[in-house]
Amino acid sequence: MKDLTGNFAGGLYGLALLSLIAALVCAFFLHIPDHAAEAEATAAGARA
Amino acid sequence: MEAALEKSAMRKIYLRLLPFAVLSYILAYIDRINVSFAGLTMRGDLKLSATDFGFALGTFFLGYFIFEVPSNVIMEKVGARIWIARIMITWGIFAGAMAFVFDTTSFSIVRFLLGVAEAGFFPGMLLYFTYWFPRRHHARIVSGFLVGLPVAVALGAPISTGLLGLDGLFGLKGWQIMYIAEAIPTIVVGLLTLLVLTDRPEQAKFLTAEEKRWITAKIASERPPAKEAAKFGSWKVLVLSLMYLIITVASLGLLYYTPQIRAWLDAYFGGVPPVVVVLLPYIFGTIGLLVWGRIADHNLWKAMINAKVLLLAVNYFGIVTASLGMLYFIPQIIKSLGDFSNMEVGWLTMIPYICGGIGMLVWGRVSDAMHERRWNLLVACVLSTGGLVLAGYMMGTWWALVGMSLAAVGCRRCSSAARRSRAQGSPGSTRSAISVALSAPITSAT
């Protein structure tokens, strides 16, 4: 990317764009389950 | 009673495994990133262009990517102790062999072999943790393990640049001394692995019989069905990996010879725009991949064209590329801030990674306390974006270093969260592995 844009700043903007894409995917599409919390909740439910 | 047993067993396991794991990871990362410091002088000595240098860096990930899954499969068969020792000793040898490269081809080959040797170390350690740590300890052990990364960069920078300063010692260039000096500890620790690691809790001499029974029963009760993992353990997967290696070599050959092919086409058809010639095979390849993927009735293919898997791959690709891009270019960006010696560049490189390491630990605890992952990851991605934009906009000033430090906090947090979800087997071991595998070649190509 640095070679493509011809300077380090351009490369950094390219990397920033990739971070932004990761953020957008995270905001709109990603579901990350917390297995530890789920297991604890299940165990608490079973105890109750 | 059980709480006391857990406390005493886990304390012993943490003390036994975590320091060793962190040390190994530090060495792995130092050997992986020292090339960015060596690049400060090595490029000039070997007369490598920026493109040649970038290509050789990428070959590491090619080797790593191809042999990552088979390495884990073999580790499952032969045991962690022997296999992790093998990984460390061979990568130490190839890391040292970097001192003897003399042109782009030898540089690329040794980087590729380094990737092959190191492949499976990181996922292997994550797999190894699942043999020893109950699920509710996974976040803690993975966070602790990942601390090795910022420490490696923080320590690696001054050590590497200091060794570069020994230029001329024993008639060697500074970068040659650096590669050899940083490879030796890896080989030594690799040999020590045989003494320190134990394959499974039931074989551990440092646990009491009661503790062994407890940890073995606890891990067994949490183990997910092995149905999906079994697919990766079959001989078919090894054959597929071999086929993939052959295909990749052919594909890279095509890449190498594209200029000659272009010249040949130009002679016959004249005036064909170069971009068309270069892109045409890849356009056909992409269409073929998509069409074939649609018609192939195979679980692996189904997983590959699964929308969620592709999105996870996009997410991981963005995080890892930004993170690695920073890693490789920070020394050169800092050098552009002023007339610094290599040693000073090394010290300044520590700053973003110290910020990243502290941020990762603090943020990890906050995220655990909140029992929340997604929005924490989003904020980390946004922080990383903001930091990189600030660094790009303020290039050539000290604000660029502030931006890089903010981006390092975001990137480290992102990587930690993404790898942690991978260690937990989410969203399913096969799909998770494929999503990471899909992102790896694109990342290295970029």
Short mmCIF file of C-alpha atoms in Angstrom, two decimals:
data_model
loop_
_atom_site.label_atom_id
_atom_site.label_comp_id
_atom_site.label_asym_id
_atom_site.label_seq_id
_atom_site.Cartn_x
_atom_site.Cartn_y
_atom_site.Cartn_z
CA MET A 1 0.00 0.00 0.00
CA LYS A 2 2.90 2.27 0.78
CA ASP A 3 4.34 1.54 -2.65
CA LEU A 4 0.96 2.17 -4.27
CA THR A 5 0.42 5.56 -2.64
CA GLY A 6 4.07 6.57 -2.74
CA ASN A 7 4.44 7.64 0.90
CA PHE A 8 4.12 6.38 4.46
CA ALA A 9 1.08 8.58 5.17
CA GLY A 10 -0.79 6.92 2.29
CA GLY A 11 0.11 3.51 3.69
CA LEU A 12 -1.20 4.53 7.10
CA TYR A 13 -4.48 5.77 5.57
CA GLY A 14 -4.76 2.40 3.84
CA LEU A 15 -4.26 0.60 7.15
CA ALA A 16 -6.82 2.94 8.76
CA LEU A 17 -9.30 1.99 6.03
CA LEU A 18 -8.81 -1.68 6.89
CA SER A 19 -9.40 -0.97 10.58
CA LEU A 20 -12.54 0.91 9.61
CA ILE A 21 -13.76 -2.07 7.58
CA ALA A 22 -13.12 -4.30 10.62
CA ALA A 23 -15.11 -1.83 12.75
CA LEU A 24 -18.04 -1.82 10.30
CA VAL A 25 -18.13 -5.62 10.14
CA CYS A 26 -18.04 -5.69 13.94
CA ALA A 27 -20.81 -3.09 14.27
CA PHE A 28 -23.26 -4.61 11.82
CA PHE A 29 -22.56 -8.31 11.46
CA LEU A 30 -20.55 -9.80 14.30
CA HIS A 31 -21.91 -11.65 17.27
CA ILE A 32 -19.25 -12.72 19.78
CA PRO A 33 -20.59 -15.08 22.43
CA ASP A 34 -18.96 -15.00 25.87
CA HIS A 35 -18.77 -18.74 26.62
CA ALA A 36 -17.43 -18.28 30.14
CA ALA A 37 -20.32 -15.97 31.09
CA GLU A 38 -22.83 -18.30 29.43
CA ALA A 39 -21.42 -21.32 31.29
CA GLU A 40 -21.59 -19.43 34.59
CA ALA A 41 -25.18 -18.34 33.89
CA THR A 42 -26.13 -21.94 33.03
CA ALA A 43 -24.47 -23.22 36.21
CA ALA A 44 -26.24 -20.54 38.29
CA GLY A 45 -29.55 -21.50 36.67
CA ALA A 46 -28.97 -25.17 37.43
CA ARG A 47 -28.15 -24.37 41.08
CA ALA A 48 -31.33 -22.29 41.40
CA MET B 1 -13.52 -27.90 49.01
CA GLU B 2 -13.66 -27.78 45.21
CA ALA B 3 -12.83 -24.06 45.26
CA ALA B 4 -9.71 -24.72 47.36
CA LEU B 5 -8.68 -27.56 45.05
CA GLU B 6 -9.18 -25.37 41.99
CA LYS B 7 -7.22 -22.54 43.54
CA SER B 8 -4.20 -24.67 44.42
CA ALA B 9 -4.19 -26.63 41.12
CA MET B 10 -4.63 -23.57 38.91
CA ARG B 11 -1.98 -21.63 40.81
CA LYS B 12 0.56 -24.39 40.13
CA ILE B 13 -0.46 -24.68 36.48
CA TYR B 14 -0.26 -20.92 35.87
CA LEU B 15 3.15 -20.72 37.53
CA ARG B 16 4.44 -23.68 35.56
CA LEU B 17 3.11 -22.87 32.10
CA LEU B 18 2.52 -19.12 31.77
CA PRO B 19 6.12 -17.81 32.20
CA PHE B 20 7.40 -20.41 29.75
CA ALA B 21 4.63 -19.67 27.24
CA VAL B 22 5.25 -15.91 27.45
CA LEU B 23 9.02 -16.40 27.05
CA SER B 24 8.48 -18.62 24.00
CA TYR B 25 6.09 -16.10 22.44
CA ILE B 26 8.52 -13.25 23.06
CA LEU B 27 11.26 -15.19 21.27
CA ALA B 28 8.87 -16.11 18.45
CA TYR B 29 7.95 -12.50 17.90
CA ILE B 30 11.48 -11.17 18.18
CA ASP B 31 12.59 -13.67 15.52
CA ARG B 32 9.61 -12.74 13.37
CA ILE B 33 9.89 -8.95 13.52
CA ASN B 34 13.65 -8.46 13.74
CA VAL B 35 13.58 -8.34 9.96
CA SER B 36 11.95 -4.89 10.17
CA PHE B 37 14.98 -3.60 12.11
CA ALA B 38 17.43 -5.51 9.94
CA GLY B 39 15.75 -3.81 6.96
CA LEU B 40 17.25 -0.49 8.08
CA THR B 41 20.68 -1.65 6.85
CA MET B 42 20.14 -5.07 5.23
CA ARG B 43 18.18 -3.65 2.28
CA GLY B 44 21.09 -1.44 1.31
CA ASP B 45 23.70 -4.18 1.79
CA LEU B 46 21.81 -6.71 -0.34
CA LYS B 47 20.48 -4.05 -2.76
CA LEU B 48 16.84 -5.11 -2.21
CA SER B 49 14.05 -2.89 -3.53
CA ALA B 50 11.08 -2.11 -1.24
CA THR B 51 8.96 -4.50 -3.35
CA ASP B 52 11.49 -7.36 -3.08
CA PHE B 53 11.76 -6.78 0.65
CA GLY B 54 7.95 -6.75 1.04
CA PHE B 55 7.62 -9.91 -1.04
CA ALA B 56 10.20 -11.77 1.05
CA LEU B 57 8.38 -10.69 4.23
CA GLY B 58 5.15 -12.08 2.80
CA THR B 59 6.65 -15.52 2.08
CA PHE B 60 6.88 -16.08 5.84
CA PHE B 61 3.09 -15.99 6.08
CA LEU B 62 2.73 -18.26 3.07
CA GLY B 63 4.75 -20.99 4.80
CA TYR B 64 3.00 -20.30 8.08
CA PHE B 65 -0.44 -20.45 6.49
CA ILE B 66 0.14 -23.69 4.58
CA PHE B 67 1.52 -25.64 7.54
CA GLU B 68 -0.50 -24.13 10.39
CA VAL B 69 -3.32 -26.69 10.44
CA PRO B 70 -1.18 -29.81 9.69
CA SER B 71 1.16 -28.74 12.48
CA ASN B 72 -1.69 -28.70 15.00
CA VAL B 73 -2.89 -32.08 13.78
CA ILE B 74 0.60 -33.56 14.28
CA MET B 75 0.85 -31.97 17.73
CA GLU B 76 -2.37 -33.71 18.73
CA LYS B 77 -0.83 -37.02 17.61
CA VAL B 78 2.74 -36.78 18.95
CA GLY B 79 2.13 -34.62 22.03
CA ALA B 80 2.76 -30.96 22.81
CA ARG B 81 6.12 -31.42 24.54
CA ILE B 82 7.96 -32.94 21.59
CA TRP B 83 6.17 -30.92 18.94
CA ILE B 84 6.59 -27.47 20.52
CA ALA B 85 10.27 -28.32 21.11
CA ARG B 86 10.58 -29.28 17.42
CA ILE B 87 8.90 -26.03 16.34
CA MET B 88 11.20 -23.87 18.47
CA ILE B 89 14.43 -25.64 17.53
CA THR B 90 13.74 -25.57 13.76
CA TRP B 91 12.53 -21.98 13.74
CA GLY B 92 15.63 -21.02 15.74
CA ILE B 93 17.81 -22.65 13.09
CA PHE B 94 16.06 -20.85 10.22
CA ALA B 95 16.02 -17.56 12.16
CA GLY B 96 19.81 -17.89 12.42
CA ALA B 97 20.05 -18.86 8.74
CA MET B 98 18.64 -15.41 7.90
CA ALA B 99 22.18 -14.15 8.55
CA PHE B 100 23.41 -15.94 5.44
CA VAL B 101 20.91 -14.74 2.83
CA PHE B 102 22.53 -12.90 -0.07
CA ASP B 103 19.74 -11.92 -2.49
CA THR B 104 15.95 -11.72 -2.86
CA THR B 105 15.54 -15.42 -3.71
CA SER B 106 17.56 -16.78 -0.78
CA PHE B 107 15.91 -14.20 1.53
CA SER B 108 12.42 -15.31 0.37
CA ILE B 109 13.24 -19.02 0.69
CA VAL B 110 14.60 -18.69 4.23
CA ARG B 111 11.62 -16.52 5.27
CA PHE B 112 9.29 -19.15 3.80
CA LEU B 113 11.09 -21.93 5.71
CA LEU B 114 10.94 -19.83 8.89
CA GLY B 115 7.18 -19.60 8.40
CA VAL B 116 6.96 -23.36 7.84
CA ALA B 117 9.02 -24.05 10.96
CA GLU B 118 7.08 -21.62 13.16
CA ALA B 119 3.67 -22.64 11.77
CA GLY B 120 1.51 -24.07 14.46
CA PHE B 121 3.32 -22.51 17.39
CA PHE B 122 0.64 -19.94 18.21
CA PRO B 123 -2.43 -22.14 17.55
CA GLY B 124 -0.52 -25.04 19.12
CA MET B 125 -0.08 -23.09 22.34
CA LEU B 126 -3.77 -22.14 22.31
CA LEU B 127 -4.66 -25.80 21.82
CA TYR B 128 -2.24 -26.76 24.59
CA PHE B 129 -3.96 -24.34 26.98
CA THR B 130 -7.27 -26.12 26.36
CA TYR B 131 -5.66 -29.32 27.77
CA TRP B 132 -4.79 -27.56 31.00
CA PHE B 133 -7.17 -24.66 31.61
CA PRO B 134 -10.92 -24.92 32.27
CA ARG B 135 -13.02 -22.62 30.11
CA ARG B 136 -13.41 -19.86 32.66
CA HIS B 137 -9.61 -19.48 32.76
CA HIS B 138 -9.21 -19.21 28.97
CA ALA B 139 -9.55 -15.42 28.77
CA ARG B 140 -6.99 -14.95 31.54
CA ILE B 141 -4.39 -17.37 30.16
CA VAL B 142 -4.71 -16.09 26.56
CA SER B 143 -4.42 -12.45 27.74
CA GLY B 144 -1.39 -13.38 29.84
CA PHE B 145 0.17 -15.21 26.89
CA LEU B 146 -0.46 -12.30 24.51
CA VAL B 147 1.39 -9.92 26.80
CA GLY B 148 4.44 -11.53 25.23
CA LEU B 149 3.78 -9.64 21.99
CA PRO B 150 4.12 -6.01 23.17
CA VAL B 151 6.95 -7.12 25.48
CA ALA B 152 8.68 -8.71 22.47
CA VAL B 153 8.39 -5.51 20.46
CA ALA B 154 9.40 -3.35 23.42
CA LEU B 155 12.45 -5.52 24.21
CA GLY B 156 13.14 -6.54 20.64
CA ALA B 157 13.50 -2.96 19.42
CA PRO B 158 16.46 -1.86 21.58
CA ILE B 159 18.06 -5.33 21.53
CA SER B 160 17.84 -5.59 17.74
CA THR B 161 19.05 -2.07 17.09
CA GLY B 162 21.82 -2.55 19.70
CA LEU B 163 22.99 -5.67 17.90
CA LEU B 164 22.82 -3.82 14.57
CA GLY B 165 25.35 -1.43 16.07
CA LEU B 166 27.90 -4.28 16.37
CA ASP B 167 28.52 -3.99 12.64
CA GLY B 168 31.95 -5.38 11.74
CA LEU B 169 32.30 -7.72 14.74
CA PHE B 170 33.80 -11.08 13.63
CA GLY B 171 33.76 -9.67 10.10
CA LEU B 172 29.95 -9.82 10.03
CA LYS B 173 27.41 -7.12 9.20
CA GLY B 174 25.28 -5.81 12.09
CA TRP B 175 22.13 -7.46 10.76
CA GLN B 176 23.92 -10.82 10.46
CA ILE B 177 25.01 -10.60 14.12
CA MET B 178 21.46 -9.67 15.11
CA TYR B 179 19.90 -12.69 13.38
CA ILE B 180 22.41 -15.14 14.89
CA ALA B 181 22.32 -13.65 18.41
CA GLU B 182 18.51 -13.67 18.50
CA ALA B 183 18.25 -17.22 17.16
CA ILE B 184 20.42 -18.85 19.83
CA PRO B 185 18.02 -18.28 22.81
CA THR B 186 15.17 -19.80 20.77
CA ILE B 187 17.14 -23.02 20.22
CA VAL B 188 18.12 -23.15 23.91
CA VAL B 189 14.52 -22.61 25.08
CA GLY B 190 13.38 -25.19 22.51
CA LEU B 191 15.66 -27.76 24.17
CA LEU B 192 14.40 -26.70 27.62
CA THR B 193 10.83 -27.31 26.45
CA LEU B 194 11.49 -31.04 26.71
CA LEU B 195 12.12 -30.58 30.45
CA VAL B 196 9.48 -27.97 31.28
CA LEU B 197 6.34 -29.00 29.39
CA THR B 198 4.12 -31.96 30.19
CA ASP B 199 1.65 -33.20 27.60
CA ARG B 200 -1.42 -33.64 29.79
CA PRO B 201 -2.43 -32.87 33.40
CA GLU B 202 -2.67 -36.56 34.27
CA GLN B 203 1.11 -36.88 33.60
CA ALA B 204 2.08 -33.83 35.68
CA LYS B 205 4.48 -34.48 38.52
CA PHE B 206 3.93 -31.03 40.00
CA LEU B 207 0.24 -31.72 40.82
CA THR B 208 -1.08 -33.92 43.63
CA ALA B 209 -3.19 -36.96 42.72
CA GLU B 210 -6.31 -35.10 43.87
CA GLU B 211 -5.48 -32.05 41.79
CA LYS B 212 -4.83 -34.23 38.73
CA ARG B 213 -8.20 -35.94 39.14
CA TRP B 214 -9.98 -32.60 39.51
CA ILE B 215 -8.39 -30.88 36.51
CA THR B 216 -8.79 -33.96 34.28
CA ALA B 217 -12.47 -34.35 35.16
CA LYS B 218 -13.11 -30.62 34.77
CA ILE B 219 -11.50 -30.43 31.31
CA ALA B 220 -13.29 -33.60 30.17
CA SER B 221 -16.67 -32.22 31.28
CA GLU B 222 -16.15 -29.07 29.21
CA ARG B 223 -14.79 -30.69 26.07
CA PRO B 224 -17.02 -29.99 23.03
CA PRO B 225 -17.94 -32.83 20.65
CA ALA B 226 -14.85 -33.76 18.64
CA LYS B 227 -16.87 -34.31 15.45
CA GLU B 228 -15.63 -31.18 13.66
CA ALA B 229 -12.04 -31.38 14.87
CA ALA B 230 -11.81 -34.93 13.59
CA LYS B 231 -12.13 -33.67 10.02
CA PHE B 232 -8.80 -31.91 10.38
CA GLY B 233 -7.11 -34.97 11.84
CA SER B 234 -7.74 -37.20 8.85
CA TRP B 235 -5.19 -38.15 6.17
CA LYS B 236 -7.43 -36.44 3.61
CA VAL B 237 -6.58 -33.08 5.13
CA LEU B 238 -2.85 -33.80 4.88
CA VAL B 239 -3.28 -34.76 1.22
CA LEU B 240 -5.29 -31.58 0.68
CA SER B 241 -2.50 -29.55 2.30
CA LEU B 242 0.05 -31.16 -0.02
CA MET B 243 -2.14 -30.40 -3.01
CA TYR B 244 -2.50 -26.84 -1.81
CA LEU B 245 1.28 -26.52 -1.51
CA ILE B 246 1.71 -27.67 -5.13
CA ILE B 247 -1.03 -25.33 -6.33
CA THR B 248 0.49 -22.43 -4.40
CA VAL B 249 3.93 -23.06 -5.86
CA ALA B 250 2.40 -23.10 -9.36
CA SER B 251 0.47 -19.93 -8.57
CA LEU B 252 3.57 -18.17 -7.29
CA GLY B 253 5.45 -19.33 -10.37
CA LEU B 254 2.78 -17.63 -12.46
CA LEU B 255 3.31 -14.50 -10.40
CA TYR B 256 7.09 -14.62 -10.90
CA TYR B 257 6.80 -15.08 -14.65
CA THR B 258 4.03 -12.54 -15.24
CA PRO B 259 6.51 -9.95 -16.56
CA GLN B 260 7.87 -12.42 -19.15
CA ILE B 261 4.34 -13.55 -20.08
CA ARG B 262 3.36 -9.92 -20.48
CA ALA B 263 6.32 -9.29 -22.78
CA TRP B 264 5.41 -12.38 -24.82
CA LEU B 265 1.75 -11.29 -25.17
CA ASP B 266 2.87 -7.81 -26.06
CA ALA B 267 4.96 -9.23 -28.89
CA TYR B 268 1.94 -11.10 -30.31
CA PHE B 269 -0.97 -8.80 -29.60
CA GLY B 270 0.78 -5.45 -29.11
CA GLY B 271 -0.80 -2.67 -27.10
CA VAL B 272 -2.58 -4.91 -24.58
CA PRO B 273 -2.86 -2.84 -21.38
CA PRO B 274 -0.48 -4.42 -18.82
CA VAL B 275 -3.12 -4.34 -16.07
CA VAL B 276 -5.42 -6.57 -18.19
CA VAL B 277 -2.68 -9.15 -18.72
CA VAL B 278 -1.71 -9.21 -15.06
CA LEU B 279 -5.26 -9.35 -13.74
CA LEU B 280 -6.82 -11.70 -16.30
CA PRO B 281 -5.64 -15.00 -14.76
CA TYR B 282 -6.78 -13.83 -11.35
CA ILE B 283 -10.21 -12.71 -12.60
CA PHE B 284 -10.74 -16.17 -14.13
CA GLY B 285 -9.38 -17.76 -10.97
CA THR B 286 -11.78 -15.83 -8.75
CA ILE B 287 -14.80 -16.65 -10.92
CA GLY B 288 -13.75 -20.31 -10.97
CA LEU B 289 -13.37 -20.35 -7.20
CA LEU B 290 -16.83 -18.89 -6.62
CA VAL B 291 -18.58 -21.13 -9.17
CA TRP B 292 -16.78 -24.26 -8.00
CA GLY B 293 -17.51 -23.38 -4.39
CA ARG B 294 -21.21 -23.13 -5.19
CA ILE B 295 -21.43 -26.49 -6.90
CA ALA B 296 -19.14 -28.43 -4.58
CA ASP B 297 -21.14 -30.36 -2.02
CA HIS B 298 -18.56 -30.49 0.73
CA ASN B 299 -18.73 -29.18 4.28
CA LEU B 300 -15.37 -27.45 3.97
CA TRP B 301 -16.55 -25.60 0.89
CA LYS B 302 -19.85 -24.83 2.54
CA ALA B 303 -17.99 -23.33 5.45
CA MET B 304 -15.79 -21.33 3.06
CA ILE B 305 -18.73 -19.72 1.29
CA ASN B 306 -20.66 -19.18 4.51
CA ALA B 307 -21.44 -15.45 4.82
CA LYS B 308 -20.53 -15.30 8.51
CA VAL B 309 -17.19 -16.99 7.91
CA LEU B 310 -16.37 -14.54 5.13
CA LEU B 311 -17.35 -11.61 7.36
CA LEU B 312 -15.20 -12.93 10.19
CA ALA B 313 -12.35 -13.29 7.70
CA VAL B 314 -12.87 -9.66 6.59
CA ASN B 315 -12.88 -8.50 10.21
CA TYR B 316 -9.75 -10.47 11.12
CA PHE B 317 -8.04 -9.43 7.88
CA GLY B 318 -8.61 -5.74 8.71
CA ILE B 319 -7.30 -6.12 12.25
CA VAL B 320 -4.27 -8.23 11.41
CA THR B 321 -3.22 -6.21 8.36
CA ALA B 322 -3.40 -2.92 10.26
CA SER B 323 -1.52 -4.46 13.17
CA LEU B 324 1.21 -6.06 11.02
CA GLY B 325 1.51 -3.00 8.79
CA MET B 326 2.24 -0.93 11.87
CA LEU B 327 4.70 -3.48 13.16
CA TYR B 328 6.80 -3.56 10.01
CA PHE B 329 6.79 0.15 9.28
CA ILE B 330 7.01 1.77 12.73
CA PRO B 331 10.86 1.84 12.70
CA GLN B 332 10.94 3.47 9.29
CA ILE B 333 8.16 5.93 10.20
CA ILE B 334 10.06 6.91 13.36
CA LYS B 335 13.23 7.33 11.35
CA SER B 336 11.35 9.86 9.21
CA LEU B 337 10.70 11.98 12.34
CA GLY B 338 14.31 13.06 12.55
CA ASP B 339 17.95 12.09 12.27
CA PHE B 340 17.99 9.25 14.82
CA SER B 341 20.52 6.49 15.25
CA ASN B 342 19.26 2.92 14.86
CA MET B 343 19.48 2.53 18.66
CA GLU B 344 17.30 5.60 19.22
CA VAL B 345 14.78 4.27 16.69
CA GLY B 346 14.70 1.05 18.73
CA TRP B 347 13.92 2.88 21.97
CA LEU B 348 11.25 5.04 20.36
CA THR B 349 9.62 1.96 18.80
CA MET B 350 8.99 0.72 22.33
CA ILE B 351 6.56 3.57 23.10
CA PRO B 352 3.54 2.47 21.00
CA TYR B 353 3.96 -1.12 22.17
CA ILE B 354 4.24 -0.25 25.85
CA CYS B 355 0.97 1.71 25.41
CA GLY B 356 -0.49 -1.26 23.51
CA GLY B 357 0.53 -3.77 26.20
CA ILE B 358 -0.88 -1.72 29.08
CA GLY B 359 -4.05 -0.95 27.09
CA MET B 360 -4.55 -4.65 26.27
CA LEU B 361 -4.31 -5.72 29.92
CA VAL B 362 -6.53 -2.94 31.28
CA TRP B 363 -9.09 -3.22 28.49
CA GLY B 364 -9.16 -7.02 28.81
CA ARG B 365 -10.08 -6.72 32.49
CA VAL B 366 -12.76 -4.12 31.73
CA SER B 367 -14.24 -6.31 29.00
CA ASP B 368 -14.24 -9.36 31.32
CA ALA B 369 -15.93 -7.33 34.07
CA MET B 370 -18.58 -6.08 31.62
CA HIS B 371 -19.09 -9.58 30.11
CA GLU B 372 -19.17 -7.80 26.79
CA ARG B 373 -17.04 -8.42 23.65
CA ARG B 374 -18.63 -6.98 20.53
CA TRP B 375 -18.88 -3.27 21.45
CA ASN B 376 -15.49 -3.37 23.14
CA LEU B 377 -14.05 -4.74 19.90
CA LEU B 378 -15.84 -2.04 17.90
CA VAL B 379 -14.42 0.76 20.08
CA ALA B 380 -10.93 -0.79 19.71
CA CYS B 381 -11.29 -0.88 15.90
CA VAL B 382 -12.43 2.77 15.87
CA LEU B 383 -9.53 3.80 18.14
CA SER B 384 -7.13 2.00 15.82
CA THR B 385 -8.63 3.79 12.78
CA GLY B 386 -8.45 7.20 14.51
CA GLY B 387 -4.85 6.62 15.62
CA LEU B 388 -3.70 5.63 12.13
CA VAL B 389 -5.46 8.61 10.51
CA LEU B 390 -3.86 10.94 13.10
CA ALA B 391 -0.45 9.37 12.41
CA GLY B 392 -0.90 9.72 8.64
CA TYR B 393 -2.13 13.32 8.87
CA MET B 394 0.61 14.41 11.29
CA MET B 395 3.36 12.44 9.50
CA GLY B 396 6.82 13.84 10.22
CA THR B 397 5.79 15.30 13.61
CA TRP B 398 5.72 13.80 17.08
CA TRP B 399 1.91 13.67 16.89
CA ALA B 400 2.41 10.78 14.48
CA LEU B 401 3.94 8.80 17.37
CA VAL B 402 0.92 9.69 19.55
CA GLY B 403 -1.35 8.44 16.76
CA MET B 404 0.66 5.22 16.43
CA SER B 405 0.43 4.69 20.20
CA LEU B 406 -3.37 5.09 20.12
CA ALA B 407 -3.55 2.75 17.12
CA ALA B 408 -1.35 0.21 18.95
CA VAL B 409 -3.77 0.22 21.93
CA GLY B 410 -6.69 -0.38 19.53
CA CYS B 411 -4.89 -3.01 17.47
CA ARG B 412 -3.60 -4.95 20.47
CA ARG B 413 -7.07 -4.99 21.99
CA CYS B 414 -8.62 -6.10 18.66
CA SER B 415 -6.10 -8.91 18.18
CA SER B 416 -6.53 -10.08 21.75
CA ALA B 417 -10.33 -10.19 21.45
CA ALA B 418 -10.25 -11.92 18.05
CA ARG B 419 -7.69 -14.52 19.15
CA ARG B 420 -9.49 -15.08 22.43
CA SER B 421 -12.71 -15.90 20.61
CA ARG B 422 -10.62 -18.24 18.42
CA ALA B 423 -9.18 -19.94 21.53
CA GLN B 424 -12.69 -20.44 22.86
CA GLY B 425 -13.58 -22.22 19.66
CA SER B 426 -16.11 -19.62 18.65
CA PRO B 427 -18.07 -19.76 16.44
CA GLY B 428 -17.06 -23.38 15.82
CA SER B 429 -13.56 -24.71 15.45
CA THR B 430 -13.69 -25.56 11.74
CA ARG B 431 -15.29 -22.27 10.72
CA SER B 432 -13.08 -20.24 12.97
CA ALA B 433 -9.95 -21.90 11.58
CA ILE B 434 -11.14 -21.32 8.02
CA SER B 435 -11.96 -17.66 8.66
CA VAL B 436 -8.45 -17.04 9.98
CA ALA B 437 -6.91 -19.15 7.23
CA LEU B 438 -8.83 -17.20 4.58
CA SER B 439 -7.58 -13.89 5.91
CA ALA B 440 -3.93 -14.99 6.22
CA PRO B 441 -2.87 -15.07 2.55
CA ILE B 442 -4.62 -11.79 1.77
CA THR B 443 -2.97 -10.18 4.77
CA SER B 444 0.49 -11.32 3.77
CA ALA B 445 -0.08 -10.34 0.14
CA THR B 446 -1.06 -6.83 1.26
#
